[in-house]
Amino acid sequence: MRTTNEVDHLVVQPMIGGIDEGGQDDDANEVAIEQLRTAILSLSQKEKDVLVLYYFESKKPSEIAKILGLTIPCGTKVRRQALEHLRESIMKSLS
């Protein structure tokens, strides 16, 4: 199981790396970063693993399935669910 620091390094930092570009003020950036961090950390370990493998290690669905002991359709479903959970969490924090 990965520690929070490992998850932060592998998932959160790459996702928020460019968030401060675009002229937003520092307070807005900090809020957005914290919302994203909270959303990512709320994912299941399997969802985090799939996202890291797919988006940051550029693994194909067949490779992810083999690494995590899943079927290809299951790995794809986990990735879609993770993205939906992120969307829901971020939208909830905005309302």
PDB file of C-alpha atoms in Angstrom:
ATOM      1  CA  MET A   1       0.000   0.000   0.000  1.00  0.00           C
ATOM      2  CA  ARG A   2       1.329   3.424  -0.932  1.00  0.00           C
ATOM      3  CA  THR A   3       1.718   6.142   1.671  1.00  0.00           C
ATOM      4  CA  THR A   4      -0.005   9.500   1.382  1.00  0.00           C
ATOM      5  CA  ASN A   5       3.327  11.098   0.435  1.00  0.00           C
ATOM      6  CA  GLU A   6       3.832   8.565  -2.371  1.00  0.00           C
ATOM      7  CA  VAL A   7       0.316   9.189  -3.669  1.00  0.00           C
ATOM      8  CA  ASP A   8       0.905  12.934  -3.436  1.00  0.00           C
ATOM      9  CA  HIS A   9       4.151  12.575  -5.385  1.00  0.00           C
ATOM     10  CA  LEU A  10       2.823  10.137  -8.003  1.00  0.00           C
ATOM     11  CA  VAL A  11      -0.678  11.465  -8.569  1.00  0.00           C
ATOM     12  CA  VAL A  12      -1.376  14.838  -7.034  1.00  0.00           C
ATOM     13  CA  GLN A  13       1.812  16.718  -7.963  1.00  0.00           C
ATOM     14  CA  PRO A  14       1.776  15.814 -11.681  1.00  0.00           C
ATOM     15  CA  MET A  15      -1.915  16.749 -11.907  1.00  0.00           C
ATOM     16  CA  ILE A  16      -1.484  20.112 -10.212  1.00  0.00           C
ATOM     17  CA  GLY A  17       1.924  20.982 -11.616  1.00  0.00           C
ATOM     18  CA  GLY A  18       0.618  23.543 -14.086  1.00  0.00           C
ATOM     19  CA  ILE A  19      -2.438  24.707 -12.214  1.00  0.00           C
ATOM     20  CA  ASP A  20      -0.938  28.062 -11.237  1.00  0.00           C
ATOM     21  CA  GLU A  21      -0.508  29.155 -14.838  1.00  0.00           C
ATOM     22  CA  GLY A  22      -3.235  31.291 -16.305  1.00  0.00           C
ATOM     23  CA  GLY A  23      -3.310  34.370 -14.118  1.00  0.00           C
ATOM     24  CA  GLN A  24      -5.307  33.083 -11.158  1.00  0.00           C
ATOM     25  CA  ASP A  25      -4.391  34.530  -7.799  1.00  0.00           C
ATOM     26  CA  ASP A  26      -2.504  32.471  -5.243  1.00  0.00           C
ATOM     27  CA  ASP A  27      -5.522  31.977  -2.958  1.00  0.00           C
ATOM     28  CA  ALA A  28      -7.621  30.570  -5.807  1.00  0.00           C
ATOM     29  CA  ASN A  29      -4.759  28.268  -6.788  1.00  0.00           C
ATOM     30  CA  GLU A  30      -4.382  26.993  -3.247  1.00  0.00           C
ATOM     31  CA  VAL A  31      -8.105  26.273  -3.015  1.00  0.00           C
ATOM     32  CA  ALA A  32      -8.113  24.469  -6.377  1.00  0.00           C
ATOM     33  CA  ILE A  33      -5.045  22.441  -5.431  1.00  0.00           C
ATOM     34  CA  GLU A  34      -6.551  21.439  -2.102  1.00  0.00           C
ATOM     35  CA  GLN A  35      -9.846  20.444  -3.763  1.00  0.00           C
ATOM     36  CA  LEU A  36      -7.998  18.305  -6.278  1.00  0.00           C
ATOM     37  CA  ARG A  37      -5.772  16.757  -3.604  1.00  0.00           C
ATOM     38  CA  THR A  38      -8.807  15.895  -1.484  1.00  0.00           C
ATOM     39  CA  ALA A  39     -10.611  14.404  -4.487  1.00  0.00           C
ATOM     40  CA  ILE A  40      -7.618  12.258  -5.440  1.00  0.00           C
ATOM     41  CA  LEU A  41      -6.992  11.055  -1.925  1.00  0.00           C
ATOM     42  CA  SER A  42     -10.656  10.023  -1.637  1.00  0.00           C
ATOM     43  CA  LEU A  43     -10.211   7.483  -4.450  1.00  0.00           C
ATOM     44  CA  SER A  44      -9.746   3.817  -3.642  1.00  0.00           C
ATOM     45  CA  GLN A  45      -6.230   2.438  -3.828  1.00  0.00           C
ATOM     46  CA  LYS A  46      -7.158   0.474  -6.964  1.00  0.00           C
ATOM     47  CA  GLU A  47      -8.456   3.641  -8.645  1.00  0.00           C
ATOM     48  CA  LYS A  48      -5.266   5.527  -7.766  1.00  0.00           C
ATOM     49  CA  ASP A  49      -3.123   2.656  -9.041  1.00  0.00           C
ATOM     50  CA  VAL A  50      -4.975   2.525 -12.361  1.00  0.00           C
ATOM     51  CA  LEU A  51      -4.699   6.300 -12.863  1.00  0.00           C
ATOM     52  CA  VAL A  52      -0.985   6.327 -12.066  1.00  0.00           C
ATOM     53  CA  LEU A  53      -0.285   3.419 -14.405  1.00  0.00           C
ATOM     54  CA  TYR A  54      -2.409   4.802 -17.244  1.00  0.00           C
ATOM     55  CA  TYR A  55      -1.708   8.526 -17.126  1.00  0.00           C
ATOM     56  CA  PHE A  56       1.756   8.793 -15.582  1.00  0.00           C
ATOM     57  CA  GLU A  57       3.444   5.544 -16.515  1.00  0.00           C
ATOM     58  CA  SER A  58       1.748   5.361 -19.948  1.00  0.00           C
ATOM     59  CA  LYS A  59       0.730   1.737 -19.530  1.00  0.00           C
ATOM     60  CA  LYS A  60      -1.731   0.178 -21.947  1.00  0.00           C
ATOM     61  CA  PRO A  61      -4.968  -1.290 -20.569  1.00  0.00           C
ATOM     62  CA  SER A  62      -3.632  -4.805 -21.140  1.00  0.00           C
ATOM     63  CA  GLU A  63      -0.485  -3.982 -19.136  1.00  0.00           C
ATOM     64  CA  ILE A  64      -2.504  -2.450 -16.319  1.00  0.00           C
ATOM     65  CA  ALA A  65      -4.714  -5.517 -16.193  1.00  0.00           C
ATOM     66  CA  LYS A  66      -1.706  -7.799 -15.950  1.00  0.00           C
ATOM     67  CA  ILE A  67       0.057  -5.686 -13.284  1.00  0.00           C
ATOM     68  CA  LEU A  68      -3.034  -5.388 -11.087  1.00  0.00           C
ATOM     69  CA  GLY A  69      -4.459  -8.844 -11.740  1.00  0.00           C
ATOM     70  CA  LEU A  70      -7.605  -7.527 -13.442  1.00  0.00           C
ATOM     71  CA  THR A  71      -9.319  -8.229 -16.707  1.00  0.00           C
ATOM     72  CA  ILE A  72      -8.900  -5.520 -19.339  1.00  0.00           C
ATOM     73  CA  PRO A  73     -12.591  -4.495 -19.170  1.00  0.00           C
ATOM     74  CA  CYS A  74     -12.389  -4.324 -15.370  1.00  0.00           C
ATOM     75  CA  GLY A  75      -9.290  -2.092 -15.503  1.00  0.00           C
ATOM     76  CA  THR A  76     -11.011   0.200 -17.995  1.00  0.00           C
ATOM     77  CA  LYS A  77     -14.108   0.329 -15.801  1.00  0.00           C
ATOM     78  CA  VAL A  78     -12.004   1.214 -12.744  1.00  0.00           C
ATOM     79  CA  ARG A  79     -10.359   4.059 -14.692  1.00  0.00           C
ATOM     80  CA  ARG A  80     -13.739   5.436 -15.817  1.00  0.00           C
ATOM     81  CA  GLN A  81     -15.091   5.180 -12.273  1.00  0.00           C
ATOM     82  CA  ALA A  82     -12.031   6.953 -10.864  1.00  0.00           C
ATOM     83  CA  LEU A  83     -12.486   9.847 -13.283  1.00  0.00           C
ATOM     84  CA  GLU A  84     -16.192  10.032 -12.443  1.00  0.00           C
ATOM     85  CA  HIS A  85     -15.383  10.031  -8.713  1.00  0.00           C
ATOM     86  CA  LEU A  86     -12.919  12.883  -9.267  1.00  0.00           C
ATOM     87  CA  ARG A  87     -15.523  14.870 -11.220  1.00  0.00           C
ATOM     88  CA  GLU A  88     -18.187  14.299  -8.564  1.00  0.00           C
ATOM     89  CA  SER A  89     -15.869  15.188  -5.706  1.00  0.00           C
ATOM     90  CA  ILE A  90     -14.673  18.395  -7.359  1.00  0.00           C
ATOM     91  CA  MET A  91     -18.202  19.439  -8.379  1.00  0.00           C
ATOM     92  CA  LYS A  92     -19.420  18.780  -4.838  1.00  0.00           C
ATOM     93  CA  SER A  93     -16.643  20.942  -3.411  1.00  0.00           C
ATOM     94  CA  LEU A  94     -17.578  23.779  -5.794  1.00  0.00           C
ATOM     95  CA  SER A  95     -21.220  23.859  -4.696  1.00  0.00           C
TER      96      SER A  95
END
